[in-house]
């Protein structure tokens, strides 16, 4: 059947469901839907508990030992077929219809099982009982995950899946009673045991009728009004239950609705879009199904065969086994939401595999008693139970909404068909052999397939903890809406301006509503003046009507301001959606929340004006003040996020100041939140709580003021350090300029010296001089001197300074004054000769030198 297009909508339902606080509604979902696992545990365990009785002569059925395993395999086969059949119907016709139908199939089938008269009939009824349970898996898991908030979805799902073992313990305990031949005949007790499931199923039906259809399924299939009514009713129920207003929600998704999602499109998603996720789910389901079904269905016969436990006592061991299994998800469940899905699933699968190897070795060695055997088995399945429950959670989370039920059904069916059927058959035949070595092989195989599941999780696992389902796997209808659909609907025509985003459009609509309220206020103001004119004309009741019109005008103006704040909130949310910086995006979202709180405050003010009783008016006024305080808290949170963003982009010292500023804003936000709580408690006339909140606000205010002074002190220190750095930089610049000036002066002296030399050479006074190591008759160019004349500048300056300070000085003393012995051979002689040639120094006798006459005149 082709898909049917019904329209494109923007909805916030997923975000509204995920932000709900835990309430009685969620308990109703758990009781009405989660109890299916109790039924499954009950069915599987009853067969395991009564399996030994069914093989005994006089039971009225006469199964063989391997026949118990066969019945278990047929039950699992029925569950696989039922999951596939009902799973695709669940995605097509809705969760609620199918979880009522599948429960009915189960109740009828398990009731008929009690009347089995031959093995073939027993196998047939077990097949249909399994098909009802398999259909329940698909419908229930998808509905639960779509109704439970994301922050607790992991632990809730694991505990619900783990409740299988509550049914297991219940079935084992009941079997203890019904298998007691002192109470019931051998051919009657096991029949009555199957009636427990039917009775429990009928009770669940009554609760389940009150569980609503999944709003997520409804809005995708063109029934958004019904979805809005369900979510709105739940929100109203929770607000009434908690006495608090739920926070506003801005995140939305755009959905192209369809009546039917073609199966080929669902298959494409599983095998083309998400092939790695498909491999992951298949590995998880095969591993847990093989080990679980193999051990659970055959635990009773294993205990009787190898440890001589009587059929009447077997249920005691199964109760212990079941309790250990339930404790696994119960105690480890919260870690799947905190530590994360990927590490916890891999730990539980690989851990249970390792302990299974230990179990196989100990079992083979014969060192285990019945008690120690069941103790090690409990450790194995304490870990495996949490991992197995997480397999269903994984399949439900990591595929798009339209394929959720069928994904659960498909991977459950395929994984269980591979592992869940072969496991019981293998264990059953190996137990029948009576050889411990052969049973140990089954345990080794179970450990291997569980280890493969753990490795697959490490390789392909998805971090789904705390994330909205639509973020983990984008719904097909959302993707279709974003791409404009296959038929091109929604695509922009060339030259057209793109449509504004949903947040901007909502902001524009809110401003239009504000303008309408202001127009309404203007009309009421006009009526006020008309009534006052009538009062001046002698109409006695006109003044009262004028007061009413004035009140209505005031209310309209307040509501207009509320709509303005809503518009500001939408604008801030639109800014957050396009902001790349996470802190700035968070800041924009906080400002959006602040605007919503201010809008809520205005609405409470309007309610106060329309209240008939003073107590109601006071309550609304207090709630309005609480909303304004929460708005201030949100604004402080926004400033804190901005400070954190700046801290990341500035130097370390400035970053510390910004972090301190963020801490200060956080404290101010806490203070305003406490004040809001004080106002809220005051509105409820809870003076004790209001006083406590006010005191807490006072403490936080003092702490915030202390932090403000610390921020000021830090700013002053940073400013001082900045000025000190600027002074050091200025000094460094001055030194650099002085050094540059000195270099320029040196260069100028060298240029002048060279120019004077060239003048002398041109005039014939000094064209040649003796070269080093040559006779005076040998002439070499002056440029070939052994000391470069540019390199003598510092030495010449040293000679000039020494003569300036000491006056006329003998040559040997002058050499000591300037440290000529460190200059190198011949350097002092060449420098002194060059200074004489340049006129910087004059000779007063054969070995005495003095400053030049020019320098002496300059000093005078």
PDB file of N, CA and C in Angstrom, residues 642-652 654-659:
ATOM      1  N   UNK A 642      27.150  33.322  29.434  1.00  0.00           N
ATOM      2  CA  UNK A 642      27.958  34.271  28.656  1.00  0.00           C
ATOM      3  C   UNK A 642      29.356  34.398  29.258  1.00  0.00           C
ATOM      4  N   UNK A 643      29.432  34.448  30.583  1.00  0.00           N
ATOM      5  CA  UNK A 643      30.733  34.541  31.242  1.00  0.00           C
ATOM      6  C   UNK A 643      31.575  33.304  30.945  1.00  0.00           C
ATOM      7  N   UNK A 644      30.966  32.139  30.948  1.00  0.00           N
ATOM      8  CA  UNK A 644      31.713  30.918  30.643  1.00  0.00           C
ATOM      9  C   UNK A 644      32.198  30.926  29.196  1.00  0.00           C
ATOM     10  N   UNK A 645      31.389  31.490  28.301  1.00  0.00           N
ATOM     11  CA  UNK A 645      31.822  31.589  26.913  1.00  0.00           C
ATOM     12  C   UNK A 645      33.027  32.518  26.784  1.00  0.00           C
ATOM     13  N   UNK A 646      33.000  33.650  27.503  1.00  0.00           N
ATOM     14  CA  UNK A 646      34.141  34.574  27.456  1.00  0.00           C
ATOM     15  C   UNK A 646      35.377  33.944  28.090  1.00  0.00           C
ATOM     16  N   UNK A 647      35.178  33.177  29.165  1.00  0.00           N
ATOM     17  CA  UNK A 647      36.311  32.559  29.861  1.00  0.00           C
ATOM     18  C   UNK A 647      37.095  31.633  28.947  1.00  0.00           C
ATOM     19  N   UNK A 648      36.437  31.072  27.987  1.00  0.00           N
ATOM     20  CA  UNK A 648      37.098  30.135  27.088  1.00  0.00           C
ATOM     21  C   UNK A 648      37.954  30.844  26.046  1.00  0.00           C
ATOM     22  N   UNK A 649      37.676  32.126  25.793  1.00  0.00           N
ATOM     23  CA  UNK A 649      38.336  32.845  24.703  1.00  0.00           C
ATOM     24  C   UNK A 649      39.316  33.908  25.163  1.00  0.00           C
ATOM     25  N   UNK A 650      39.586  34.015  26.466  1.00  0.00           N
ATOM     26  CA  UNK A 650      40.492  35.057  26.978  1.00  0.00           C
ATOM     27  C   UNK A 650      41.661  34.382  27.683  1.00  0.00           C
ATOM     28  N   UNK A 651      42.738  35.160  27.986  1.00  0.00           N
ATOM     29  CA  UNK A 651      43.888  34.578  28.700  1.00  0.00           C
ATOM     30  C   UNK A 651      43.494  34.009  30.051  1.00  0.00           C
ATOM     31  N   UNK A 652      44.438  33.247  30.641  1.00  0.00           N
ATOM     32  CA  UNK A 652      44.148  32.513  31.870  1.00  0.00           C
ATOM     33  C   UNK A 652      43.642  33.405  32.989  1.00  0.00           C
ATOM     34  N   UNK A 654      42.318  36.489  32.926  1.00  0.00           N
ATOM     35  CA  UNK A 654      40.984  37.021  32.620  1.00  0.00           C
ATOM     36  C   UNK A 654      39.938  35.899  32.649  1.00  0.00           C
ATOM     37  N   UNK A 655      40.332  34.682  32.234  1.00  0.00           N
ATOM     38  CA  UNK A 655      39.406  33.559  32.285  1.00  0.00           C
ATOM     39  C   UNK A 655      38.992  33.226  33.703  1.00  0.00           C
ATOM     40  N   UNK A 656      39.921  33.348  34.647  1.00  0.00           N
ATOM     41  CA  UNK A 656      39.576  33.099  36.052  1.00  0.00           C
ATOM     42  C   UNK A 656      38.558  34.121  36.546  1.00  0.00           C
ATOM     43  N   UNK A 657      38.722  35.355  36.118  1.00  0.00           N
ATOM     44  CA  UNK A 657      37.754  36.387  36.501  1.00  0.00           C
ATOM     45  C   UNK A 657      36.376  36.054  35.940  1.00  0.00           C
ATOM     46  N   UNK A 658      36.321  35.617  34.676  1.00  0.00           N
ATOM     47  CA  UNK A 658      35.040  35.297  34.062  1.00  0.00           C
ATOM     48  C   UNK A 658      34.402  34.078  34.730  1.00  0.00           C
ATOM     49  N   UNK A 659      35.208  33.092  35.105  1.00  0.00           N
ATOM     50  CA  UNK A 659      34.655  31.937  35.829  1.00  0.00           C
ATOM     51  C   UNK A 659      34.100  32.346  37.191  1.00  0.00           C
TER      52      UNK A 659
END
